[in-house]
Amino acid sequence: FTFSALSFWLALILAGFLGIHITGSFVRSQKNHTLIFTKENTIRNCSCSVDIRDCDYCLANLMCNCKTVLPSTMEKTTYKSHLTIWFTDTSVLEMLLNFTRVWDLKLSFCGTTPLPTEYLAIWGLQKLRVKKVKGLFPEQSVTIYSSSNNEKENLLAMHNKDRQMLAHISFLDTSLFNGYSLLKSYSVENVSSIMEHFPSLLYSDVSPTSDNKSYVVTFIY
Ligand SMILES: *[C@@H]1O[C@H](CO)[C@@H](O)[C@H](O)[C@H]1NC(C)=O
Ligand SMILES: *[C@@H]1O[C@H](CO)[C@@H](O)[C@H](O)[C@H]1NC(C)=O
Ligand SMILES: *[C@@H]1O[C@H](CO)[C@@H](O)[C@H](O)[C@H]1NC(C)=O
Ligand SMILES: *[C@@H]1O[C@H](CO)[C@@H](O)[C@H](O)[C@H]1NC(C)=O
């Protein structure tokens, strides 16, 4: 009798502990983030409240709120919260990212074919996390700049900050996903004309904005 009473109490305590623990992790992971992935020529745009293991498409479809995106209806967007992209080739990455604005980005390469050297231009990138070659290598990250305000204030002050954000542009070399090498970044400040300073980039899209703004140009490789 004493034994069963003891196990009863132990079970109760354990259940209580697990209950608290589960509620705790539930509360912690409440914040939704965007996950975009491509699978068999369809692009899925998901809102996830939990972290999904890289390239686990089934789990993402199950756990996140996903919808299919038609490439023809896709527009360049600004991502105000964390964005994760799982990709297998640069063409989709280009559609999703080239000349968009993303503050906080994670890129996971889920393909097997090595990627060519191409440059993606990303506005306002603050923090990048990279997972290479189907997770064979540990995740790496680089912080390009950090804003003094916390995230919430950032969102509220979005309108004011917008102009300032525009001055940061990062060029990401897509071949960095191919093998093991340290993720590196190099920034050049006070660039008044990208065309003039980096003529080999030849991106007409970043050519003269009307004002006399200066850019911080970052290369990620
Ligand atoms: C993905 O969905 C988010 C909102 O959940 C939206 O802001 C974003 O523009 C979408 N991206 C694409 C490529 O459809
Ligand atoms: C991004 O856009 C520029 C200009 O249109 C283009 O030259 C470049 O190849 C694109 N990047 C990728 C990775 O496709
Ligand atoms: C950029 O320009 C500002 C003002 O013109 C100057 O104070 C700053 O030192 C410059 N930074 C670099 C890295 O040259
Ligand atoms: C460019 O700078 C000059 C003075 O340095 C200023 O008078 C002018 O308003 C600025 N132009 C824009 C578009 O910000």
Coordinates of C-alpha atoms in Angstrom, one line a residue, residues 60-179:
A60 CA 6.7 21.8 -41.7
N61 CA 3.5 21.0 -43.6
L62 CA 2.2 19.4 -40.5
M63 CA 3.2 21.8 -37.8
C64 CA 3.0 25.2 -39.6
N65 CA 0.3 27.1 -41.3
C66 CA 1.4 26.8 -44.9
K67 CA 0.1 28.0 -48.2
T68 CA 1.3 27.6 -51.8
V69 CA 2.7 30.6 -53.5
L70 CA 2.5 31.0 -57.2
P71 CA 5.7 32.4 -58.7
S72 CA 3.7 34.7 -61.0
T73 CA 2.0 36.4 -58.0
M74 CA 5.1 36.8 -56.0
E75 CA 6.2 40.3 -55.1
K76 CA 9.3 41.7 -53.5
T77 CA 8.4 42.0 -49.9
T78 CA 9.8 43.4 -46.7
Y79 CA 10.2 40.8 -44.0
K80 CA 9.7 42.4 -40.6
S81 CA 10.4 39.3 -38.5
H82 CA 12.6 36.3 -38.7
L83 CA 12.6 34.6 -42.1
T84 CA 13.9 31.1 -42.8
I85 CA 14.3 29.8 -46.3
W86 CA 15.0 26.2 -47.3
F87 CA 16.2 26.1 -50.8
T88 CA 17.9 23.7 -53.3
D89 CA 18.9 26.1 -56.1
T90 CA 19.7 29.7 -56.7
S91 CA 16.8 30.5 -59.0
V92 CA 14.2 30.2 -56.3
L93 CA 16.5 32.0 -53.9
E94 CA 16.8 34.8 -56.4
M95 CA 13.0 35.1 -56.8
L96 CA 12.5 35.2 -53.0
L97 CA 15.4 37.3 -51.9
N98 CA 17.1 39.3 -54.6
F99 CA 16.6 43.0 -53.7
T100 CA 14.2 42.3 -50.9
R101 CA 14.5 43.7 -47.3
V102 CA 15.1 41.2 -44.6
W103 CA 16.5 42.0 -41.1
D104 CA 16.9 38.6 -39.7
L105 CA 17.5 35.7 -42.1
K106 CA 18.3 32.0 -41.9
L107 CA 19.2 30.1 -45.1
S108 CA 19.3 26.4 -45.2
F109 CA 20.6 24.6 -48.2
C110 CA 18.7 21.4 -48.7
G111 CA 20.0 20.4 -52.2
T112 CA 22.9 18.2 -53.3
T113 CA 24.0 20.0 -56.5
P114 CA 26.7 22.6 -55.9
L115 CA 25.7 26.1 -56.3
P116 CA 27.3 28.5 -58.8
T117 CA 28.8 31.8 -57.8
E118 CA 26.1 34.4 -58.1
Y119 CA 25.4 37.5 -56.0
L120 CA 22.2 38.1 -54.2
A121 CA 21.5 41.7 -53.1
I122 CA 19.7 42.0 -49.8
W123 CA 18.6 45.3 -48.2
G124 CA 19.0 46.0 -44.6
L125 CA 20.3 42.6 -43.5
Q126 CA 21.4 42.6 -39.8
K127 CA 21.8 39.0 -39.0
L128 CA 22.4 36.0 -41.1
R129 CA 22.4 32.3 -40.1
V130 CA 23.6 29.7 -42.6
K131 CA 23.1 26.0 -42.6
K132 CA 25.1 24.3 -45.4
V133 CA 25.0 21.0 -47.2
K134 CA 22.0 19.3 -45.6
G135 CA 23.1 19.9 -42.1
L136 CA 26.5 18.2 -42.3
F137 CA 28.2 21.2 -41.0
P138 CA 27.3 23.2 -37.9
E139 CA 25.2 26.3 -38.3
Q140 CA 27.2 29.5 -38.7
S141 CA 26.1 33.1 -38.3
V142 CA 27.3 36.6 -39.0
T143 CA 26.0 39.9 -37.6
I144 CA 26.4 42.7 -40.0
Y145 CA 25.3 45.5 -37.8
S146 CA 23.1 45.7 -34.8
S147 CA 20.6 48.4 -34.1
S148 CA 20.7 49.9 -30.6
N149 CA 17.0 49.5 -30.1
N150 CA 15.3 46.3 -29.2
E151 CA 13.2 44.4 -31.7
K152 CA 9.9 45.8 -30.5
E153 CA 11.0 49.4 -30.7
N154 CA 12.4 48.6 -34.1
L155 CA 9.0 47.5 -35.4
L156 CA 7.2 50.6 -33.9
A157 CA 9.8 52.9 -35.4
M158 CA 9.8 51.2 -38.7
H159 CA 8.7 54.2 -40.7
N160 CA 11.5 56.4 -39.3
K161 CA 14.1 53.7 -39.6
D162 CA 13.2 52.8 -43.2
R163 CA 15.5 55.4 -44.7
Q164 CA 18.3 54.4 -42.6
M165 CA 17.8 50.7 -43.4
L166 CA 18.0 51.5 -47.1
A167 CA 21.6 52.5 -46.7
H168 CA 22.6 48.9 -45.9
I169 CA 23.1 46.5 -48.7
S170 CA 24.6 43.1 -48.6
F171 CA 25.9 41.0 -51.5
L172 CA 25.8 37.3 -50.7
D173 CA 27.9 34.9 -52.7
T174 CA 25.7 31.8 -53.3
S175 CA 28.6 29.5 -53.6
L176 CA 29.3 29.8 -49.9
F177 CA 26.9 26.9 -49.3
N178 CA 29.0 24.4 -51.1
G179 CA 31.6 23.2 -48.7

